[in-house]
Coordinates of C-alpha atoms in Angstrom, one line a residue:
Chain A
X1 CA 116.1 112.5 141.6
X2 CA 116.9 111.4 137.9
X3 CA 116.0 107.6 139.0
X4 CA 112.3 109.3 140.5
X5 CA 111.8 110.9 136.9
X6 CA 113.1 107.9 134.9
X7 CA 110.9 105.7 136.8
X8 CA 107.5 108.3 137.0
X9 CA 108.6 108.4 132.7
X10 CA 108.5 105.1 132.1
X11 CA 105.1 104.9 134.5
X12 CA 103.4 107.7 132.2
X13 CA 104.1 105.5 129.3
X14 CA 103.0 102.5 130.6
X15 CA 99.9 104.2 131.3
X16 CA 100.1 105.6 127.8
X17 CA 100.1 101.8 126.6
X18 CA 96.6 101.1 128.6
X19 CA 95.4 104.2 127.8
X20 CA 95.1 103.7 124.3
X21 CA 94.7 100.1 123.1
X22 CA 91.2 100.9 122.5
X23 CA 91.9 103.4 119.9
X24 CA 93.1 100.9 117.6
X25 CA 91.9 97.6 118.7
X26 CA 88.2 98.7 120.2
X27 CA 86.2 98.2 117.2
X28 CA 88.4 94.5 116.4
X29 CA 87.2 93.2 119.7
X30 CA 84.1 94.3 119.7
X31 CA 83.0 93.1 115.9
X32 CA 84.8 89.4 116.9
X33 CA 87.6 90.2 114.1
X34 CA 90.3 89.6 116.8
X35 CA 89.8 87.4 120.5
X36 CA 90.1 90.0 122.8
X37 CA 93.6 88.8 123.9
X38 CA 95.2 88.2 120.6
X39 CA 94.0 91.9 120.0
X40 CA 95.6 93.2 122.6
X41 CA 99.2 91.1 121.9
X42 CA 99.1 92.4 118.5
X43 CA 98.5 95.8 119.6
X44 CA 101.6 95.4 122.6
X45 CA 103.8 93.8 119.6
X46 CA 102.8 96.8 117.1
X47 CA 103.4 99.0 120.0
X48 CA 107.0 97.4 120.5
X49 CA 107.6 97.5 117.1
X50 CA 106.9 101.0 116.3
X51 CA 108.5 102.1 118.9
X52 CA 111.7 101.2 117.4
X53 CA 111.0 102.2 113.4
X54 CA 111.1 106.1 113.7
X55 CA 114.5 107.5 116.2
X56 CA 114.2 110.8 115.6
X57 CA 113.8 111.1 119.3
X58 CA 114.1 114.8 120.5
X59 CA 115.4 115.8 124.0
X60 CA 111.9 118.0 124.7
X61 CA 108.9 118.2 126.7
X62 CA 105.8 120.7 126.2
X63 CA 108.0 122.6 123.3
X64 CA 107.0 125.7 122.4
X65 CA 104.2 125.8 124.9
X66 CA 106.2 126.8 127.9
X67 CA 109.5 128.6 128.4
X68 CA 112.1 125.8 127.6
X69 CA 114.5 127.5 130.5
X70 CA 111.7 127.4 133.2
X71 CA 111.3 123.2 132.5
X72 CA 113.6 121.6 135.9
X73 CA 113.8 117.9 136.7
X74 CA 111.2 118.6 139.4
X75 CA 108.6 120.2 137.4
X76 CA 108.9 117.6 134.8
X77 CA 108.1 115.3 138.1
X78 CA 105.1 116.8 138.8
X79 CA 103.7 117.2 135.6
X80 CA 104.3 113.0 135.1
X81 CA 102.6 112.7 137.9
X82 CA 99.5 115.2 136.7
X83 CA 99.4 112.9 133.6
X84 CA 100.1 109.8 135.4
X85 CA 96.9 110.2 137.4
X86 CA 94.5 111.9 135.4
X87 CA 95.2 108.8 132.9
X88 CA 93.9 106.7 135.8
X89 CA 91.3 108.5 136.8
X90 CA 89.8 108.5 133.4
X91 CA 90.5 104.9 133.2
X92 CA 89.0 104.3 136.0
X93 CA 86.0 106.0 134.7
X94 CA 86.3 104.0 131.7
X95 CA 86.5 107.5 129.3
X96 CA 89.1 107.9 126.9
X97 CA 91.4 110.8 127.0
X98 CA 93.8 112.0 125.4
X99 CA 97.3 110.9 127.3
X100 CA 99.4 113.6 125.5
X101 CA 97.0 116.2 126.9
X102 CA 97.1 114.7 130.6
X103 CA 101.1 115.0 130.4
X104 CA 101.3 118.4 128.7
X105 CA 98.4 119.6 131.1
X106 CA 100.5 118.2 133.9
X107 CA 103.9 120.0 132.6
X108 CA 102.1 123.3 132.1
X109 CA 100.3 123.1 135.4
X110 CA 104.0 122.6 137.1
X111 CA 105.2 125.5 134.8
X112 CA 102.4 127.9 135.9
X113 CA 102.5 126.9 139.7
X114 CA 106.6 127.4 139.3
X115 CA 107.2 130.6 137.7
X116 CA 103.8 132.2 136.9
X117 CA 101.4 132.6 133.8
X118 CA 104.7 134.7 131.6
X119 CA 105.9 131.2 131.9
X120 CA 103.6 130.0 129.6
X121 CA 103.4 130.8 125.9
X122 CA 99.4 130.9 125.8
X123 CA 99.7 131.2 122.0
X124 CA 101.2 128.1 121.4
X125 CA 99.0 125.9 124.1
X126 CA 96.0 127.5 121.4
X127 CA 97.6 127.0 118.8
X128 CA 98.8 123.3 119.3
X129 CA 97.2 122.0 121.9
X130 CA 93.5 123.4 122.1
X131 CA 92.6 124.1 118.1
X132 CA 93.9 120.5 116.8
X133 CA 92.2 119.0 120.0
X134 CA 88.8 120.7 118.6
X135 CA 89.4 120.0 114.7
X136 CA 90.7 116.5 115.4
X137 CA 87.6 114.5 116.5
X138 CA 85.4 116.3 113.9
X139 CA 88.0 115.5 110.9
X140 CA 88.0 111.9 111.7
X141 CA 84.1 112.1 112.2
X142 CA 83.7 113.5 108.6
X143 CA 85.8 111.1 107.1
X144 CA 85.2 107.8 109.1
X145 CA 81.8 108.8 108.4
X146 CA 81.7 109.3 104.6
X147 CA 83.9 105.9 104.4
X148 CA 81.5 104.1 106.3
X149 CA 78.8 105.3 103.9
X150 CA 80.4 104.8 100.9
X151 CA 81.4 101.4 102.2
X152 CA 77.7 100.1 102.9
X153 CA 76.6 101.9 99.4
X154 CA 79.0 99.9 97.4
X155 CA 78.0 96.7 99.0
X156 CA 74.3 96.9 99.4
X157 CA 73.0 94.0 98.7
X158 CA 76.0 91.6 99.3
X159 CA 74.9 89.0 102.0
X160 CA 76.1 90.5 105.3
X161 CA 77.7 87.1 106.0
X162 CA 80.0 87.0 103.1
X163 CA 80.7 90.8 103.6
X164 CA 81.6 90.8 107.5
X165 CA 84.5 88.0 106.8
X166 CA 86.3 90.2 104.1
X167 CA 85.6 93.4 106.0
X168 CA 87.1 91.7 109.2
X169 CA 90.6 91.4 107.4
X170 CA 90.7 94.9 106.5
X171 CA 89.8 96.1 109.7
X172 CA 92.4 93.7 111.4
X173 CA 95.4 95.2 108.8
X174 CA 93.7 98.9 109.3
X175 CA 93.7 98.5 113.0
X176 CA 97.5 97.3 113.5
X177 CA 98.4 100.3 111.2
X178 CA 96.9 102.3 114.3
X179 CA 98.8 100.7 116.4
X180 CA 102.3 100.8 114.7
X181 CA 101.7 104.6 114.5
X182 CA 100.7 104.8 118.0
X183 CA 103.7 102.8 119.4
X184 CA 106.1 105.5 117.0
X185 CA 104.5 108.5 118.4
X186 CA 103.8 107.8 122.2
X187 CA 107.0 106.2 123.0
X188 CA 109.4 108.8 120.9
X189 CA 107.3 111.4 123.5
X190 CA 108.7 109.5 126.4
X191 CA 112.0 109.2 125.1
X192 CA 112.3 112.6 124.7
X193 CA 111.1 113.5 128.2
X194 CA 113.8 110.9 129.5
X195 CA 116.1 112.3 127.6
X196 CA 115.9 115.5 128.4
X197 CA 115.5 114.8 132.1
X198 CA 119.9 113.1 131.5
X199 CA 120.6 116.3 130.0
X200 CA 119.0 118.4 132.8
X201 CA 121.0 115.9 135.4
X202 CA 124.5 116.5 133.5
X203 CA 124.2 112.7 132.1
X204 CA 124.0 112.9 128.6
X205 CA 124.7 116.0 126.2
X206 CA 122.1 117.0 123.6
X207 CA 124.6 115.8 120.9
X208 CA 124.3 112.4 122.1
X209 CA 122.2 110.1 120.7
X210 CA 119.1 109.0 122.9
X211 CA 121.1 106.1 125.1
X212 CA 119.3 102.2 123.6
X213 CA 118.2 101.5 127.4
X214 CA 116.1 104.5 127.1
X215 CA 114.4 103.5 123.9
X216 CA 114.6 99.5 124.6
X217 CA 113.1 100.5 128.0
X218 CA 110.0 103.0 126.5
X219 CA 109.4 100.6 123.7
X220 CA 108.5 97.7 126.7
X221 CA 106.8 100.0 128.8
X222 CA 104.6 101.1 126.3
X223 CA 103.7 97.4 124.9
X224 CA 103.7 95.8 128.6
X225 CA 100.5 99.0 129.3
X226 CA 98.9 97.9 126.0
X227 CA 98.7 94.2 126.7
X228 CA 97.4 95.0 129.9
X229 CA 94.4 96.5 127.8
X230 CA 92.8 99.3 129.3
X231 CA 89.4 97.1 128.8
X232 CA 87.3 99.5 130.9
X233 CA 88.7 102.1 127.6
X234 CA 88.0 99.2 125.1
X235 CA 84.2 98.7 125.8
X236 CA 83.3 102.2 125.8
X237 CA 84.9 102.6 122.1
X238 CA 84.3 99.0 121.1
X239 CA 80.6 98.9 122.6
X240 CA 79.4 102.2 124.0
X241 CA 79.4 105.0 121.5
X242 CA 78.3 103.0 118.8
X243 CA 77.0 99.2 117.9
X244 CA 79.8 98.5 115.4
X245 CA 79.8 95.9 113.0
X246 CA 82.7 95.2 110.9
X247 CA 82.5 97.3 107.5
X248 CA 82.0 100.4 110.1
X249 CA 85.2 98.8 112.2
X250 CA 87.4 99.2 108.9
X251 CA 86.3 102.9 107.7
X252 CA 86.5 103.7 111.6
X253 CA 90.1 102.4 111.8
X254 CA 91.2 103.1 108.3
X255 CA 89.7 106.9 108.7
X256 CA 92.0 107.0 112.2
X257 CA 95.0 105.8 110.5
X258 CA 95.2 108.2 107.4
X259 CA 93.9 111.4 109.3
X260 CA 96.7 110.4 112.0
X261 CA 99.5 109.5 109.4
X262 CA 98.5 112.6 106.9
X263 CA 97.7 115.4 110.5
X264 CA 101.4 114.5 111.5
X265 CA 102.8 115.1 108.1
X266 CA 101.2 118.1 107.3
X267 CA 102.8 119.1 110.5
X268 CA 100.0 119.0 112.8
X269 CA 99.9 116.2 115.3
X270 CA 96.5 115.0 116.2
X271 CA 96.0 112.9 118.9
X272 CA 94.9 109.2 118.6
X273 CA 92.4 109.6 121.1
X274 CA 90.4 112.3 119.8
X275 CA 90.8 110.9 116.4
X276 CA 89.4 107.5 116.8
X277 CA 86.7 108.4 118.9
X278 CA 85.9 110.8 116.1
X279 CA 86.6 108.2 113.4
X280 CA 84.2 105.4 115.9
X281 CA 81.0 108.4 116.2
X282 CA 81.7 108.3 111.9
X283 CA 80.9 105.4 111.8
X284 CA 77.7 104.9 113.7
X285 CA 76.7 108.4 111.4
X286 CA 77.4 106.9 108.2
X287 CA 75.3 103.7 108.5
X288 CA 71.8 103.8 108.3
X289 CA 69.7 102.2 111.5
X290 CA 73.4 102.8 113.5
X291 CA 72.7 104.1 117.2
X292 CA 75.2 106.6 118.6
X293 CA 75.0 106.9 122.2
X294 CA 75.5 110.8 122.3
X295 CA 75.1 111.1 126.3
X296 CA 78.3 108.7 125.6
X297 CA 80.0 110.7 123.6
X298 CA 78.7 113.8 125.6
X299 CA 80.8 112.3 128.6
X300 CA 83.7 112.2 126.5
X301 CA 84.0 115.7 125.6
X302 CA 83.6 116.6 129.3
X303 CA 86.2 114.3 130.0
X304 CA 88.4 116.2 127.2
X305 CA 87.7 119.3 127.9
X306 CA 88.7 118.5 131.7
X307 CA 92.2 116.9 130.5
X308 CA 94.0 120.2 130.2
X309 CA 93.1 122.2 133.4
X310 CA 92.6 118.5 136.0
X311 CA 96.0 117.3 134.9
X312 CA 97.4 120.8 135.6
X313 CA 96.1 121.4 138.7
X314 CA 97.4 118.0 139.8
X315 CA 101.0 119.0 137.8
X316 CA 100.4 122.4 139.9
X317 CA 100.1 120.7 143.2
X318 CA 102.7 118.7 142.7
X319 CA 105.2 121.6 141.4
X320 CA 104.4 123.7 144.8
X321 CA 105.0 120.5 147.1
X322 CA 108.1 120.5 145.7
X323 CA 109.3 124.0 145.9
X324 CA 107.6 124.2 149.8
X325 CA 109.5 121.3 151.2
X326 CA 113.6 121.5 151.2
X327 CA 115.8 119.2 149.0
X328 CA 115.1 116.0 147.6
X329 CA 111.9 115.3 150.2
X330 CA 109.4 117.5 147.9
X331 CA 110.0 114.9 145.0
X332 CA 109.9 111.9 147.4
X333 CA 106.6 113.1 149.0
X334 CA 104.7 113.9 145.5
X335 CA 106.5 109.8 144.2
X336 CA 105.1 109.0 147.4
X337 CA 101.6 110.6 146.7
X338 CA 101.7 109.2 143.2
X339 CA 102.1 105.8 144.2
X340 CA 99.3 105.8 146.8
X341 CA 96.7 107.1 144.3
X342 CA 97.5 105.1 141.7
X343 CA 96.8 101.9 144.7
X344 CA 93.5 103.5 145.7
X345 CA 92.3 104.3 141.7
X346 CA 93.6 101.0 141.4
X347 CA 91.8 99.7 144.2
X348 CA 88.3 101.4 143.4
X349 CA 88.8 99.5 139.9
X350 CA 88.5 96.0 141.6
X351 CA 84.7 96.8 142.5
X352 CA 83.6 96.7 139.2
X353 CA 86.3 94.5 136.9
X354 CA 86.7 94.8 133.2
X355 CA 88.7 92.4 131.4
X356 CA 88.8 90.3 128.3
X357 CA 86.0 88.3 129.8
X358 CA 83.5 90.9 129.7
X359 CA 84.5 93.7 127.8
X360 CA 82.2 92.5 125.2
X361 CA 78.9 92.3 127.1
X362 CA 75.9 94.1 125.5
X363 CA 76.1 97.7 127.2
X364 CA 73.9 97.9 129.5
X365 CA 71.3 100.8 130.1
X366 CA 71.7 103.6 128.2
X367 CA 73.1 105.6 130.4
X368 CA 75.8 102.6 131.5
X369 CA 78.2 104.6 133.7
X370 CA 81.4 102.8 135.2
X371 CA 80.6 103.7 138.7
X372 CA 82.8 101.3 140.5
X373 CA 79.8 101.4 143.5
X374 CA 77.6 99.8 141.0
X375 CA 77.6 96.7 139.5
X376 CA 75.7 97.5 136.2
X377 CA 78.0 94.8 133.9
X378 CA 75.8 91.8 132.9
X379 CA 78.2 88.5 132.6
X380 CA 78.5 87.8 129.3
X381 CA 76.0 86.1 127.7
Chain B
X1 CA 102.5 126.1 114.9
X2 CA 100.5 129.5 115.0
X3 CA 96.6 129.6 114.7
X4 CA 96.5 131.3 111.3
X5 CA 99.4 128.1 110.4
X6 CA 97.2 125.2 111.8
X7 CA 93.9 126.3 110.1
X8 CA 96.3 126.4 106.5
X9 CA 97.6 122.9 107.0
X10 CA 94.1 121.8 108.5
X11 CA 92.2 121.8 104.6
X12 CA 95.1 120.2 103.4
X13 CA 94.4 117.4 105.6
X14 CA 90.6 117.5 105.4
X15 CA 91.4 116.6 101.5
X16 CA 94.0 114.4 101.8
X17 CA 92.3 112.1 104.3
X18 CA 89.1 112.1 103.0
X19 CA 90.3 110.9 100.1
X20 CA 93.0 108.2 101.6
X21 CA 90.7 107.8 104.7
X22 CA 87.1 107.2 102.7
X23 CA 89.5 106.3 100.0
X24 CA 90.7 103.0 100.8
X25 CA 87.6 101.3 102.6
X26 CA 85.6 102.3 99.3
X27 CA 88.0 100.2 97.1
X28 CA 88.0 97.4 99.6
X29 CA 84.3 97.5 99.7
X30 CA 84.3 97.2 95.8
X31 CA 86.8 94.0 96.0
X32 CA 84.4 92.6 98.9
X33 CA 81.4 93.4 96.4
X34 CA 83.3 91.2 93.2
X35 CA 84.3 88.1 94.9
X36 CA 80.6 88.0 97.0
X37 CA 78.1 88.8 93.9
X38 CA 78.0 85.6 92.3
X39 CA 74.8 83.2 94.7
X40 CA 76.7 80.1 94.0
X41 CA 80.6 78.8 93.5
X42 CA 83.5 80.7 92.7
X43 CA 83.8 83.9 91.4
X44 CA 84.1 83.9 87.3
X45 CA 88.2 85.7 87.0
X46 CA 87.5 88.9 86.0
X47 CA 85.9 89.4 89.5
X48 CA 88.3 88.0 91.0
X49 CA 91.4 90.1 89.3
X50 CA 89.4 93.0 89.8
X51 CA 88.9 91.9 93.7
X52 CA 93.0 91.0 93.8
X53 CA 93.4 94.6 92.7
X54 CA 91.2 96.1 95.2
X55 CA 92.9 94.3 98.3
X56 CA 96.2 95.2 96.1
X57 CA 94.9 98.7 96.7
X58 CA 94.3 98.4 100.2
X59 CA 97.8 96.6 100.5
X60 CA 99.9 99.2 98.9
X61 CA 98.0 102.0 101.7
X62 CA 99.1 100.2 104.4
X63 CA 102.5 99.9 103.3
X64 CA 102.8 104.1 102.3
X65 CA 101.0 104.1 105.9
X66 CA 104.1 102.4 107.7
X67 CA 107.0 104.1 105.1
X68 CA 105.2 107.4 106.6
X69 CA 105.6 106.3 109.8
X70 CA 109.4 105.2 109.3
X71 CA 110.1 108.4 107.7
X72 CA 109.0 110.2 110.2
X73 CA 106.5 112.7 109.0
X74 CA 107.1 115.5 112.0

């Protein structure tokens, strides 16, 4: 049983790692600071890096939203595996989403189906979960917006040549900032969910310090998802919201990396997706002549909105499997589940294929969906 | 966190990253703005001092950004 969690934890955060390379290395790529590969291995090695620089690693899951008591090795099963495959899905669709919301909508789906709604501290899902996920993309809009503005004011006139190459460097060293916070925050998560799951099994004691196999094996996970690059993620930040040239990149990422940094020291954490999506629509607001694809952006907030209650239901489903069948076969049946969506998502992703190749080719109608039974991607020119 | 607790620290953060956020990418823009001016040749040296303390600027951000991050804000 501890193995399946393990395992299902360090699957989360390798879909974690996919999940989000776009939100720091989107608007690199698609301005031509960074080759699409070298972006993405700077973002894994960030990633890896970060992972290691903050250890304050604490044994919890979903604290504060649900009744700490109520949390069992089982439930924390099925709410990786709500996460696990709403982070795919939304891949799949090529919409980025927030993976923190997918796990905790997966553990409070589990919760709910377990032990009922008293199980749940409503307030606290408000309070942490729903307001922050409204304030953060419209923060980040604000300021990447009045950065980007004040960034094209100040160097009206300067030939756009001359301009792009020194804005390119900022928006490389803003970017990686991104990326180092990311690895810091999204892996510590992970550890903690690891962490707790040895305590639950009687293998560790919460005096212990987290065991270095668990954060050696969180910090690989996590960089091994973001090399993959979740491309299909990239060129929707990098090329659908907004045409993005390389002043807007910087204020974009720069906007991203102080509302993050500053949210999670004034004690509010923010999530990275909603944030540099917020920071990217800035952007495209704060230049003059920049198009913002709203139907775009429109299809994200669905897609946000959906995180909480689609990854619950899934964690939900899950959690009863578990309970209904006897022993250890509930949690082999859901791995078992898990494992033959993720081939079939994975599958359905083959039909239309985004990688480093492509992921810069001119978006194509306006309306571009990432139907894999279409083939709307031009080659790149 | 509460509600009434989120919305206290939320201003706090609207300030604080507008001004780091818009901040930083305004000062960079001004160094990008002294060292591109001139049509031809280098930049005369006050440009380009005030364009090294510009990126300087933008240096010393990234580096409070990653002490943040060791430290552990949460």
């Amino acid at each position: 049983m501890l193995v399946l969690v393990v395992v299902t934890a360090l699957a989360f955060d390798y879909t974690n790692g996919f999940h989000d390379t776009g939100n720091a290395m989107a608007t690199s790529i698609a301005t031509g600071a960074l080759q699409p590969r070298r972006a993405v291995a700077l973002a894994a090695v960030l990633n890896l890096v970060g992972a290691f620089l903050s250890l304050h690693v604490a044994a919890a899951i979903a604290t504060g939203l649900v009744e700490a008591s109520m949390i069992t090795l089982p439930l924390v099963l099925a709410g990786l595996c709500g996460g696990i495959i709403w982070n795919l899905l939304t891949w799949l669709l090529g919409l980025p989403s927030s993976s923190s919301h997918a796990l905790l909508g997966g553990v409070i789906g589990a919760v709910l189906a377990a032990s009922g709604p008293a199980a749940v501290i409503w307030g606290g899902v408000l309070g942490k979960v729903v307001v922050p996920a409204l304030l953060a993309p419209v923060v980040a809009l604000l300021v990447g917006g009045v950065g980007t503005w004040l960034v094209y004011r100040i160097t009206r006139g300067v030939d756009p040549g001359a301009r792009d190459r020194g804005f390119r460097w900022g928006q490389v060293g803003s970017a990686s900032l991104v990326s180092l916070a990311h690895g810091t925050n999204d892996a510590q998560k992970t550890m903690g969910v690891i962490f707790l799951a040895l305590i639950a099994a009687g293998s560790a004691s919460a005096e212990d310090t987290v065991p270095w196999w668990v954060i050696v094996s969180c910090a690989v996970a996590i960089a091994l998802g973001t090399y993959m690059g979740g491309w299909r993620i990239i060129r929707t930040l990098g090329k659908g919201l907004v045409e993005i040239e390389s002043p807007q990149g910087m204020a974009a990422e720069t906007s991203s990396a102080a509302t993050i940094l500053l949210s999670s020291h004034f004690g509010m954490s923010l999530s990275t997706t909603h944030v540099a999506t917020g920071s990217i629509l800035g952007s495209g607001l704060g230049r003059r002549g920049a198009r913002v694809r709203w139907r775009v952006a429109g299809r994200m907030a669905v897609a946000w909105v959906l995180t909480l209650p689609a990854a619950g239901l899934v964690g939900a489903v899950c959690a009863l499997l578990v309970q209904v069948l006897p022993g250890l076969a509930g949690s082999l049946v859901v791995f078992g589940l898990l494992v033959v969506t993720t081939a079939f998502l994975y599958h359905r992703s083959r039909a239309q294929h985004v990688d480093h190749t492509n992921v810069n080719a001119d978006w194509c109608p306006d309306d571009e969906v990432l139907d894999p039974d279409h083939h709307l991607i031009h080659e790149r020119h | 966190m509460d509600v009434p607790g989120t919305l206290t620290a939320l201003w706090q953060i609207v300030v604080v990253s507008l001004l780091v956020g818009a901040g930083v990418p305004a000062v960079f823009a001004v160094g990008v703005r002294a060292l591109a001016e001139v049509p031809a040749g280098p930049a005369p040296f006050p440009r380009r001092l005030l364009a090294g303390c510009c990126f300087g600027v933008a240096s010393l951000a990234v580096v409070a950004g990653i002490v943040l991050i060791v430290l552990g804000g949460r």
